[in-house]
Tab-separated table of C-alpha atoms and ligand atoms in Angstrom:
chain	number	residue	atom	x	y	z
A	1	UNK	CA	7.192	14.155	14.523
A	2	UNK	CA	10.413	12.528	13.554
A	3	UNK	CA	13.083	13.581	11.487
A	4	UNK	CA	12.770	12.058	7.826
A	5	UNK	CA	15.652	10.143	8.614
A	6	UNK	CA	14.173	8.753	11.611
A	7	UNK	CA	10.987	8.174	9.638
A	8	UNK	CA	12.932	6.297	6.697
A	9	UNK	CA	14.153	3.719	9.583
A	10	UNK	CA	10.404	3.052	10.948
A	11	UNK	CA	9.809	-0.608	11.521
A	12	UNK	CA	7.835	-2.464	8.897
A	13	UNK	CA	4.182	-2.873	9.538
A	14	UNK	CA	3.065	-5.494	11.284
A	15	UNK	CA	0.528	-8.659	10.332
A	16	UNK	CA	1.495	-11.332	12.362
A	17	UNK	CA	-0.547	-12.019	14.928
A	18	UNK	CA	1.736	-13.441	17.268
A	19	UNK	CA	4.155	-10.649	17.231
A	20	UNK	CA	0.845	-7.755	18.497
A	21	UNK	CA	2.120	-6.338	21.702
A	22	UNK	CA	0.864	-7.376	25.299
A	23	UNK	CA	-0.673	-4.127	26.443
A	24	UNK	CA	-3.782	-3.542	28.973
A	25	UNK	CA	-6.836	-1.051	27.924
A	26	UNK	CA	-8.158	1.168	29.853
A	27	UNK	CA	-11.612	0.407	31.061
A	28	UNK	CA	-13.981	2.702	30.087
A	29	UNK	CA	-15.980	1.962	33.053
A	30	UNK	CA	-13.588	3.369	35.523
A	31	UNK	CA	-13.125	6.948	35.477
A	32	UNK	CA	-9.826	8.889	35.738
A	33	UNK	CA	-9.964	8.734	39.227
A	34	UNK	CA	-10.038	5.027	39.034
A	35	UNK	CA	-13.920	4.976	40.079
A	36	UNK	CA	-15.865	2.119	38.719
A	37	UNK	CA	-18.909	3.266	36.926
A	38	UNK	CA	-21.832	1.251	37.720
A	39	UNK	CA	-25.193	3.482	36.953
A	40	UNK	CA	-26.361	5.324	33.473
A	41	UNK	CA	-26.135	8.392	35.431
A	42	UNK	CA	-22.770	8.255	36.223
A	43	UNK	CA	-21.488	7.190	32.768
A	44	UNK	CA	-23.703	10.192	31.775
A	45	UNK	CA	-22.767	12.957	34.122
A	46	UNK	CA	-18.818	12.282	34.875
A	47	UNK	CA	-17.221	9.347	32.541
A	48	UNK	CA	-18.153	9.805	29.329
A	49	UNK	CA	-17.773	13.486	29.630
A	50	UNK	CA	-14.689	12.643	30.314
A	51	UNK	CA	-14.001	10.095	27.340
A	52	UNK	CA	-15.209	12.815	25.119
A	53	UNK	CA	-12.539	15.617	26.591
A	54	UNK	CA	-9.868	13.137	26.039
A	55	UNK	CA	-10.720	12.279	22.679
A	56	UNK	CA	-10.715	16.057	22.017
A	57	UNK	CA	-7.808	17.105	23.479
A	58	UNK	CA	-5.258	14.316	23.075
A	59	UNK	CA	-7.045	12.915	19.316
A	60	UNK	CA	-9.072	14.535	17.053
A	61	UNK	CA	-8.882	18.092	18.674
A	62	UNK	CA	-11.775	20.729	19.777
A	63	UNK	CA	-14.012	22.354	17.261
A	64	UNK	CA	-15.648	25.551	17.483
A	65	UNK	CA	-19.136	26.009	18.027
A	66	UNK	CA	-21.508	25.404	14.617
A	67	UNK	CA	-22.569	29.285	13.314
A	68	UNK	CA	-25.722	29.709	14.502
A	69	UNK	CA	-26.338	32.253	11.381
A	70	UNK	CA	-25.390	29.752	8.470
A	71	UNK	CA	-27.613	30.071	4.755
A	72	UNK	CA	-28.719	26.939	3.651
A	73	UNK	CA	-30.139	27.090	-0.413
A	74	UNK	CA	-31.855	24.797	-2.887
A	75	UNK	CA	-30.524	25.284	-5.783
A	76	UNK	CA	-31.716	22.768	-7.663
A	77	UNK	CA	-34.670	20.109	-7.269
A	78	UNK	CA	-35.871	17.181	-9.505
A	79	UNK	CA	-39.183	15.014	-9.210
A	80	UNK	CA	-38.958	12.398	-11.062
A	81	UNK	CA	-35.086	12.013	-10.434
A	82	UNK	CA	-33.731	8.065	-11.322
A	83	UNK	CA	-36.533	7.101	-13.719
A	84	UNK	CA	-39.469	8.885	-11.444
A	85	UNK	CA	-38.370	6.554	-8.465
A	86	UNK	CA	-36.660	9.852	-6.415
A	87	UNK	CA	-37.131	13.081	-5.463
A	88	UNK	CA	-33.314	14.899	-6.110
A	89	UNK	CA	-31.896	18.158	-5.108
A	90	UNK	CA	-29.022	20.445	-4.724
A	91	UNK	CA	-28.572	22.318	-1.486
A	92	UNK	CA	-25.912	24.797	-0.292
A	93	UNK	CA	-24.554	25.523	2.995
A	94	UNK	CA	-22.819	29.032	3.638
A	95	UNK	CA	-21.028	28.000	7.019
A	96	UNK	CA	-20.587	31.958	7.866
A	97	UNK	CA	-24.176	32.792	6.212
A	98	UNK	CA	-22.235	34.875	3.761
A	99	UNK	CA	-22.282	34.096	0.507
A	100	UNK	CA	-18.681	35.261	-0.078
A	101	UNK	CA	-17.437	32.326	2.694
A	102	UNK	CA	-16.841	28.249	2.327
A	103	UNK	CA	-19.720	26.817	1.331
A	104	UNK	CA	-20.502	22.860	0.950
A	105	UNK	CA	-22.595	21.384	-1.686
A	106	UNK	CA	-25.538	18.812	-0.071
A	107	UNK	CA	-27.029	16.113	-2.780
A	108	UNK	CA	-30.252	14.575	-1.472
A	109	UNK	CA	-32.091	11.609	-3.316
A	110	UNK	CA	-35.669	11.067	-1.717
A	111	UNK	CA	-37.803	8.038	-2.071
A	112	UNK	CA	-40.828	9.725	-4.544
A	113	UNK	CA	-43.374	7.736	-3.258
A	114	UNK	CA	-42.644	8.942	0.483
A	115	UNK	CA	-46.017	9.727	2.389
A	116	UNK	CA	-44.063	10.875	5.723
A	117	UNK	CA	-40.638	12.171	6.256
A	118	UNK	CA	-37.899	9.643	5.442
A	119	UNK	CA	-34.919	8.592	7.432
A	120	UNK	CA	-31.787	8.546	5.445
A	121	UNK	CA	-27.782	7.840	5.209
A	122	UNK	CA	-25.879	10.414	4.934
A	123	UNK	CA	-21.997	10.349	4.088
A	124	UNK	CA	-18.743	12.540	2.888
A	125	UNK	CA	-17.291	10.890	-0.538
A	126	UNK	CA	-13.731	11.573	-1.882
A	127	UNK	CA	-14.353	12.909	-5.069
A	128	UNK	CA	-17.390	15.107	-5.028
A	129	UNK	CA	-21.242	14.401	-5.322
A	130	UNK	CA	-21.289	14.187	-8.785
A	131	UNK	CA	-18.885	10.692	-8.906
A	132	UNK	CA	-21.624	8.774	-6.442
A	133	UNK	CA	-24.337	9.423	-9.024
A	134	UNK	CA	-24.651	8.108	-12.912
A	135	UNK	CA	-27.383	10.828	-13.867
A	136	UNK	CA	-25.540	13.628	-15.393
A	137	UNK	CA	-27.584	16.626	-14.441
A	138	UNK	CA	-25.636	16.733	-10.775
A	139	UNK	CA	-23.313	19.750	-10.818
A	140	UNK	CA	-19.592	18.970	-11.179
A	141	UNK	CA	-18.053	20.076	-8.177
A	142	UNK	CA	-15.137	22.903	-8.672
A	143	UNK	CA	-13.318	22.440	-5.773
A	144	UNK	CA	-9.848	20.961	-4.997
A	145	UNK	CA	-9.738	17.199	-5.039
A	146	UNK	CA	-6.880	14.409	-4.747
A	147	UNK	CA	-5.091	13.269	-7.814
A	148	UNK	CA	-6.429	10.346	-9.644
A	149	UNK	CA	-6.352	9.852	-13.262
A	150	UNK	CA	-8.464	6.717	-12.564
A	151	UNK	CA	-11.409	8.936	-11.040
A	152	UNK	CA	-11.062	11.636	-13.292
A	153	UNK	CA	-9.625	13.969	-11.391
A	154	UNK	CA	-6.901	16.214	-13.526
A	155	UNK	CA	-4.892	19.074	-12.309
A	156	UNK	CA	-6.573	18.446	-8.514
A	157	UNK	CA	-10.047	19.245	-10.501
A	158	UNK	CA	-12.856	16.781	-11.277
A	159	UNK	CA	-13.447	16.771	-14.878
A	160	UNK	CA	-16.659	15.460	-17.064
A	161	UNK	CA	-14.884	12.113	-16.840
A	162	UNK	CA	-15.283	11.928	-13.527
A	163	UNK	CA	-19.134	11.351	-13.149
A	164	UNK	CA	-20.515	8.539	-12.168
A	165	UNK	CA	-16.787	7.216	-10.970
A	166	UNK	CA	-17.762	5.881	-6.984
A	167	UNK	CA	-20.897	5.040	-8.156
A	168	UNK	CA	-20.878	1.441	-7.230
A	169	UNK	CA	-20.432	2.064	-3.546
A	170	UNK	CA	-23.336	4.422	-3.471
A	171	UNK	CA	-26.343	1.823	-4.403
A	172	UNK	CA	-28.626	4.924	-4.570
A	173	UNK	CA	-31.705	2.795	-6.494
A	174	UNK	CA	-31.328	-0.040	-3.973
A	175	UNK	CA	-31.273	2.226	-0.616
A	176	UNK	CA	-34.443	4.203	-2.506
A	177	UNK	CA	-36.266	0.618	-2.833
A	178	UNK	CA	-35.595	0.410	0.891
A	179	UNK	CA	-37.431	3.595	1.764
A	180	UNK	CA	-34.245	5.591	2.415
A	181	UNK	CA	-33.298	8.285	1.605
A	182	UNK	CA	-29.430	9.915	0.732
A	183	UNK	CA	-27.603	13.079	1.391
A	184	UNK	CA	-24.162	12.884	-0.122
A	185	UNK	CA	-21.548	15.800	0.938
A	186	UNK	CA	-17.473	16.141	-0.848
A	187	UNK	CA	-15.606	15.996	2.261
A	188	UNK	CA	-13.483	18.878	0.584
A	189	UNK	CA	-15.855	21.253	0.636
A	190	UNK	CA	-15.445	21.354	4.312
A	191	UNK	CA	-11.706	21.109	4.571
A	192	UNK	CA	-9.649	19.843	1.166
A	193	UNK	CA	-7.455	16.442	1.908
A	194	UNK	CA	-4.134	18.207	2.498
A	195	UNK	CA	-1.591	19.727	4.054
A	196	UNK	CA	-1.803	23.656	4.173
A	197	UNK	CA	-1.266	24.510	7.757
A	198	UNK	CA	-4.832	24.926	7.866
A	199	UNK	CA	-5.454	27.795	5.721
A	200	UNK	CA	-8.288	26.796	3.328
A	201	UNK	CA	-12.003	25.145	3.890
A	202	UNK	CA	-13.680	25.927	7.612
A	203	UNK	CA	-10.766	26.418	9.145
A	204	UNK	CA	-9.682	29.631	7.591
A	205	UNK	CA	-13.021	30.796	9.108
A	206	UNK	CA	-12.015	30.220	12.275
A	207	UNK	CA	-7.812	29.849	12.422
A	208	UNK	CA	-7.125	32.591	9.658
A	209	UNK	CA	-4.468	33.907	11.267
A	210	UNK	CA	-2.859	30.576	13.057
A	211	UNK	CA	-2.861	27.073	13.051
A	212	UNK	CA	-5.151	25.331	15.626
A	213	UNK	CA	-3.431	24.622	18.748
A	214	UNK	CA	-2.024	21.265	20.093
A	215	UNK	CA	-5.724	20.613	20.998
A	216	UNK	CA	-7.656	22.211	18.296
A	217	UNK	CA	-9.130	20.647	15.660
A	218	UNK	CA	-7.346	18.790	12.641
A	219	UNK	CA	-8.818	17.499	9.080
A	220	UNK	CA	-11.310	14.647	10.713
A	221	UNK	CA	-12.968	17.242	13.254
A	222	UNK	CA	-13.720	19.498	10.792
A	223	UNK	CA	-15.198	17.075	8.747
A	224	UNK	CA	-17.498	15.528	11.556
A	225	UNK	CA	-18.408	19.279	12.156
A	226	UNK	CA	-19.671	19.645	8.568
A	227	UNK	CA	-21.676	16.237	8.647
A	228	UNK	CA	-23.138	18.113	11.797
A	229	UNK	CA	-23.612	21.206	10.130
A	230	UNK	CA	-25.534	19.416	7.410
A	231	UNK	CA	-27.871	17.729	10.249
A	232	UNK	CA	-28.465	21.359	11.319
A	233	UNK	CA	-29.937	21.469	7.215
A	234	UNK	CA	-31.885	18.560	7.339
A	235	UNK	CA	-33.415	19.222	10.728
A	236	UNK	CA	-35.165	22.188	8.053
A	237	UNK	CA	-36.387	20.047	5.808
A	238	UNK	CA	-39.765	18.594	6.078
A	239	UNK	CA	-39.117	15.515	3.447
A	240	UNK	CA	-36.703	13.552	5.830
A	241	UNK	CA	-36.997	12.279	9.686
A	242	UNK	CA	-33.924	14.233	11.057
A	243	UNK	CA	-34.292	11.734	14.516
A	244	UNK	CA	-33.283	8.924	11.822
A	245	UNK	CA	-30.524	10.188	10.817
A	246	UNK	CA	-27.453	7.176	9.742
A	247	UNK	CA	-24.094	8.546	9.709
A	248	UNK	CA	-21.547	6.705	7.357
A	249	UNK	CA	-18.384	6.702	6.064
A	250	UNK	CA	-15.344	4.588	4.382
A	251	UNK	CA	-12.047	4.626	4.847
A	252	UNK	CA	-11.366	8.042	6.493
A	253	UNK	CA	-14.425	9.069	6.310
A	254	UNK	CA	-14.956	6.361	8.166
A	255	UNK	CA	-12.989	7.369	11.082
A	256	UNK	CA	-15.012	10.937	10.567
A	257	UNK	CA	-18.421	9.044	10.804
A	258	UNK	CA	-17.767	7.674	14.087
A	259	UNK	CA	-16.073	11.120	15.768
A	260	UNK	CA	-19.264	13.135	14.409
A	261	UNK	CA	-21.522	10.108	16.087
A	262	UNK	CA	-18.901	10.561	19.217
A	263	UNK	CA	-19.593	14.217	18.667
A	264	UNK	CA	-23.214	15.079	18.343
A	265	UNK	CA	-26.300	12.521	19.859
A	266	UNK	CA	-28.462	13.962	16.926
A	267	UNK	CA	-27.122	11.107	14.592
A	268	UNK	CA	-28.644	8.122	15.571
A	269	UNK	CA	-26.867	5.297	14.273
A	270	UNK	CA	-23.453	5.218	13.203
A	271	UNK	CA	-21.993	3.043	10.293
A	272	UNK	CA	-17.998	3.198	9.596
A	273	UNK	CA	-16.852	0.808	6.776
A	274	UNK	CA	-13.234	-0.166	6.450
A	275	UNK	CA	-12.006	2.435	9.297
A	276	UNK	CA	-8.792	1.116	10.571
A	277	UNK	CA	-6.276	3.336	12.404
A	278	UNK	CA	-7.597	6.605	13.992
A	279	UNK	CA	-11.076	4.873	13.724
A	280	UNK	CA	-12.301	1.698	14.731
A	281	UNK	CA	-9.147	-0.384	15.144
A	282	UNK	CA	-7.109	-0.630	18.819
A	283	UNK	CA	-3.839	1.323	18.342
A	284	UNK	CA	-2.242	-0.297	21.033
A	285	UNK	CA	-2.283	-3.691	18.304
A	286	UNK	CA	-0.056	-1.770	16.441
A	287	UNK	CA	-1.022	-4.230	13.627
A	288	UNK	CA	-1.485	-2.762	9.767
A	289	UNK	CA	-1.118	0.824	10.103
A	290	UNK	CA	0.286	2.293	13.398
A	291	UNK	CA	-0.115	5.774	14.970
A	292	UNK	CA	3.358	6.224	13.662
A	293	UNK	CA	2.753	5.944	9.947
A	294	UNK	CA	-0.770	7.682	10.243
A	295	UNK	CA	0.438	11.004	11.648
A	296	UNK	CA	3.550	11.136	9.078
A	297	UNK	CA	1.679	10.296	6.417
A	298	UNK	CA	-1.433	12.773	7.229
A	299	UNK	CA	-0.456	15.214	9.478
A	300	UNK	CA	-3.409	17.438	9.239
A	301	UNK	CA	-6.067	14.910	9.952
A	302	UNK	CA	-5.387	14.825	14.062
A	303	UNK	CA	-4.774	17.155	16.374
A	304	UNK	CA	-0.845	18.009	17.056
A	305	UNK	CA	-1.363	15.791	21.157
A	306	UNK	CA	-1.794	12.885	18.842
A	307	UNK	CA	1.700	13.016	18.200
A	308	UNK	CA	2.902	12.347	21.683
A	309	UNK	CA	1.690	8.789	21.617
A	310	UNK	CA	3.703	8.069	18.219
A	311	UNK	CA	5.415	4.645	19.532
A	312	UNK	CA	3.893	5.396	22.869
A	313	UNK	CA	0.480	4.007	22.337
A	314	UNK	CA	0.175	2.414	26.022
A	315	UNK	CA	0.448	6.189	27.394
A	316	UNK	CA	-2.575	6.743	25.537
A	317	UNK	CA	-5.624	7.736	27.794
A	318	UNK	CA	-7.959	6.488	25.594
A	319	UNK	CA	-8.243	3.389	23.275
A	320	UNK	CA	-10.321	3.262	20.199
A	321	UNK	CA	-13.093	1.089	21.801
A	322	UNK	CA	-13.545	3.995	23.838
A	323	UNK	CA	-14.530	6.171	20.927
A	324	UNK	CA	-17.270	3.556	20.305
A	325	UNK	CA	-18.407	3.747	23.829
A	326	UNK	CA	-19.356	7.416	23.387
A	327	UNK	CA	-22.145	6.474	20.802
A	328	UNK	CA	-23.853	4.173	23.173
A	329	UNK	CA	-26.387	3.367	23.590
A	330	UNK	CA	-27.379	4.194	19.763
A	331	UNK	CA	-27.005	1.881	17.282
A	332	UNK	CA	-23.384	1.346	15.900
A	333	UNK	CA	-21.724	-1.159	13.009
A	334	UNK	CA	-18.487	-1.691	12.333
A	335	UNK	CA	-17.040	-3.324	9.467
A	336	UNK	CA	-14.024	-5.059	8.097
A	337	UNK	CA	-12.782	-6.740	4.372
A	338	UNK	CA	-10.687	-9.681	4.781
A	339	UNK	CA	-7.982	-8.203	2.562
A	340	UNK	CA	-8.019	-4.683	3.836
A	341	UNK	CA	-5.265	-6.413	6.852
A	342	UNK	CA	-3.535	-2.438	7.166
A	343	UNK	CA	-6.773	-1.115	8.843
A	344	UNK	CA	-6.370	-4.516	11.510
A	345	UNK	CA	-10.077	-6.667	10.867
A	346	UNK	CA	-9.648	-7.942	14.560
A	347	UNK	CA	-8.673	-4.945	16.195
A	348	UNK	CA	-11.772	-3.142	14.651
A	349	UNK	CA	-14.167	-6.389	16.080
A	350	UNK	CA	-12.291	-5.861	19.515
A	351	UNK	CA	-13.574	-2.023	19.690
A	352	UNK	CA	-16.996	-2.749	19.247
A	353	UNK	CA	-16.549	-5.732	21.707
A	354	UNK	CA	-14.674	-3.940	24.097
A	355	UNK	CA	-17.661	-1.165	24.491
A	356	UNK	CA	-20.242	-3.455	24.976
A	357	UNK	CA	-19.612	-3.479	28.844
A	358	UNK	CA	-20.852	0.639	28.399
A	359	UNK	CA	-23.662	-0.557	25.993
A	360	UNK	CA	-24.917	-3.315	28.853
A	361	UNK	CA	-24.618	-0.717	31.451
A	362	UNK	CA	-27.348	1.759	29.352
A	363	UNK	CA	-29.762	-1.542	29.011
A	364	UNK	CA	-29.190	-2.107	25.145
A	365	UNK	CA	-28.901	-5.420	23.842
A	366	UNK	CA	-25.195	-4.663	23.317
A	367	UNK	CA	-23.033	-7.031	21.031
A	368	UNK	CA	-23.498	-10.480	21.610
A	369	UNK	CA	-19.993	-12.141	20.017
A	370	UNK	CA	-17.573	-13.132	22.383
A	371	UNK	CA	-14.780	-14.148	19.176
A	372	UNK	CA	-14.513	-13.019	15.710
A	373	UNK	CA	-17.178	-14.198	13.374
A	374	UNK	CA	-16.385	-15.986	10.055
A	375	UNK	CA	-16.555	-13.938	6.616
A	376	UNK	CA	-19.846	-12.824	5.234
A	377	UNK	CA	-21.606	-13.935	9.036
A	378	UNK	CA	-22.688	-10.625	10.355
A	379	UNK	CA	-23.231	-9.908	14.243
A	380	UNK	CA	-26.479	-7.390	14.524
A	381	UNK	CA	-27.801	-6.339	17.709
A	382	UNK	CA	-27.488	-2.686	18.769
A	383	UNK	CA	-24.175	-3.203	17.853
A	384	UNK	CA	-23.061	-4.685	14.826
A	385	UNK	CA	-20.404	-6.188	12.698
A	386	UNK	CA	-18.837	-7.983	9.591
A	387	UNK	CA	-16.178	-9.208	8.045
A	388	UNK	CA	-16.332	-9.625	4.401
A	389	UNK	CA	-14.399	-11.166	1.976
A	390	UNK	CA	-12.555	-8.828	-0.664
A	391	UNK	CA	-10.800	-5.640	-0.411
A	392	UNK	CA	-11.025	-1.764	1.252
A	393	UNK	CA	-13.901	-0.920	-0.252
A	394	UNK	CA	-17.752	-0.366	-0.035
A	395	UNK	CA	-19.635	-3.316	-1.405
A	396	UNK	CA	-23.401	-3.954	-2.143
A	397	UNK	CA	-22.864	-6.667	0.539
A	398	UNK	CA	-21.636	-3.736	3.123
A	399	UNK	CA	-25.079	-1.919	2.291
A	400	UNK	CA	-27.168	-4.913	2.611
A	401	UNK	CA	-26.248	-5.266	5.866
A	402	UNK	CA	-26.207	-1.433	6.798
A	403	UNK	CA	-29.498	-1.653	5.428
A	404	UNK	CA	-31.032	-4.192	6.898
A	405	UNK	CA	-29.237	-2.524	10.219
A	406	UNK	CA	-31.180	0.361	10.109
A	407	UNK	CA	-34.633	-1.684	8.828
A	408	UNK	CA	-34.138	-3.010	12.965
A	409	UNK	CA	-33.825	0.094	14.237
A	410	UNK	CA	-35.244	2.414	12.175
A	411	UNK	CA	-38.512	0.652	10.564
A	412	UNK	CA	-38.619	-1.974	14.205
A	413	UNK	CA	-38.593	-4.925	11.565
B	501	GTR	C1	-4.841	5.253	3.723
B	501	GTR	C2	-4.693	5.485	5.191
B	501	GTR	C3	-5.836	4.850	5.928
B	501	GTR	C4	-7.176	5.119	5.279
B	501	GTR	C5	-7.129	5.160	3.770
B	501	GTR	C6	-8.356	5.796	3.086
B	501	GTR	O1	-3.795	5.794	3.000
B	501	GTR	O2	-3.472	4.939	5.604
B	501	GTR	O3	-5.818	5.264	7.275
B	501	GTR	O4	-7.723	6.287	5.762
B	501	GTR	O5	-6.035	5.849	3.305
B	501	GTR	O6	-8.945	6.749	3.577
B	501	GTR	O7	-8.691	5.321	1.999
């Protein structure tokens, strides 16, 4: 990392189109050995291995393996949940299957009138389960959070105030309506938002003693290994359809929703809102936020390698479209808000374009938009994609269209 003097002098960011550097991807249909992959087999058994390795080792950084002895509890569950429309309940995962160990808190809204298991969404929030929900009966979680006096968050703790406070980009009634169900997870119960050197959440289960290495996981990993420690729950319970599992995630979490997709074939479709840098944009655009501002500004959400391509993104092995690639061929969307320009609209559309080519190759109907489509005009095929008009948020337009995704997919209609 550079010197805060160094960092003081960083160029401004970039939003000019014109002034994006020339730079050449790599193709993730030719392996390292500069192979071209041409069967479903081969991307199988050698390249996207190989993707996947990079992505570990110079990005995110390796997790461990999930505990194969973890406690999963209900601690609370309620029938006639949002007016009698949903089934609700409280589960808790003990990673270590100790009580005494780092637990996180699972809140699942079922549609009541379900006569078979249910697929569902399921997505880390910022500020703890009890801010995506308006019913007040939803525990409070204790743990530490981000300040914000706007979300009711005082002293790093969520407060009374603080229910109800994401609601609106949670439409829990509407995605009930649908037939879906929700599991909603605080992204701090797996590893809190900061920098510690690693010392709290999962990683003092593993890395008590150390920090990860250069190529060991940071913040993000350990958040897609939660999300993948919760499928392990929900592959338990009889209500929901485990196989229809939709990953999601905003923001950050958005960047976490496609690594656990990247991560583990059990989730099978993958939805990242408003990603940007780290997630679904190019970093060799260097437009909006650059690898430079990312890793100074959160240095515990990639692994330390991730560093050695600050201003260096063209010695990067790997380009974001490549971290698409790896979910083919299951269903992926991608979206963007006009005014969110730091996490780069177009260079988010060119991942999801630029890993069609791997999408085509495993017979899926791949993408289908050669440019940019206009605002509000989603692109849905196996892959998909928007634009919307407003700012970096999650929208009831966003979850139409997620919805409507997974009707395709999931429900064939
Ligand atoms: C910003 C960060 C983005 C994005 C965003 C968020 O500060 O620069 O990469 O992750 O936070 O998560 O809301």
């Amino acid at each position: 990392l550079l010197t805060p003097a160094a960092h003081a002098q960083r160029p401004k960011p970039n939003y000019d189109e014109s002034q994006v550097p020339e730079f050449k991807l790599p193709d993730p249909l030719v392996t390292q050995a500069g192979k071209k992959v041409d069967s479903a087999e081969e991307w199988n058994k050698v390249r996207r291995p190989e993707i996947l390795e990079l992505f570990e080792t110079e990005v995110y950084g390796k997790s461990p393996a999930r505990p194969e002895n973890m406690l999963f509890e209900v601690t609370s569950v309620k029938n006639d949940a949002l007016g009698g429309k949903a089934i609700r309940k409280e589960v808790s995962v003990y990673f270590s299957g100790k009580k005494a160990g780092p637990r996180m808190d699972l809140l699942i809204y079922l549609p009541a009138k379900a006569t078979k298991p249910v697929p569902v969404f399921m997505g880390l929030n910022f500020y703890g389960n009890h801010t995506i929900t308006d019913e007040t009966d939803v525990q409070i979680n204790g743990n530490w959070m981000r300040a914000s006096k706007e979300k009711g968050i005082v002293d790093h703790k969520a407060t009374e105030d603080s229910r109800g406070k994401s609601s609106s980009r949670w439409p829990i009634e509407t995605i009930i309506d649908r037939g879906y169900g929700l599991v909603a997870i605080y992204c701090g119960d797996i590893d809190p938002d900061y920098d510690d050197g690693f010392k709290n959440g999962v990683h003092a289960l593993f890395n008590s003693k150390q920090k990860p290495a250069p190529d060991e996981w940071g913040t993000i990993s350990a958040w897609a290994w939660g999300l993948s420690c919760a499928l392990d729950y929900l592959e338990t319970d009889k209500q929901i359809d485990a196989s229809k599992v939709a990953v999601i995630g905003h923001s950050r979490l958005g960047k976490t929703s496609l690594w656990a997709g990247a991560t583990d074939p059990r989730f099978a479709l993958v939805i990242s809102n408003d990603s940007g840098c780290g997630g679904a944009a190019l970093s060799r655009r260097r437009f909006g936020e650059t690898l430079h501002v990312i890793n100074n500004a959160f240095p515990h959400w990639f692994c330390d390698n991730f560093n050695k391509y600050i201003d260096k993104e063209n010695d990067l092995p790997v380009d974001q479209h490549m971290l698409i690639s790896l979910i083919a061929p299951r269903p992926v969307y991608v979206a963007s808000a006009e005014d969110d320009q730091w996490a780069d609209p177009k260079g988010e559309f060119l991942s999801v374009k630029y890993a069609e080519p791997v999408y085509k190759l495993l017979g899926t109907t791949g993408f289908g938009a050669e440019d940019m489509p206009g605002v509000n005009k989603p692109v849905q095929k196996q892959m998909g994609y928007h634009i919307r008009t407003g700012k970096h948020d999650v929208t009831d337009f966003d979850w139409q269209q997620y919805l409507n995704f997974a009707d395709q997919h999931f429900q064939g209609s």
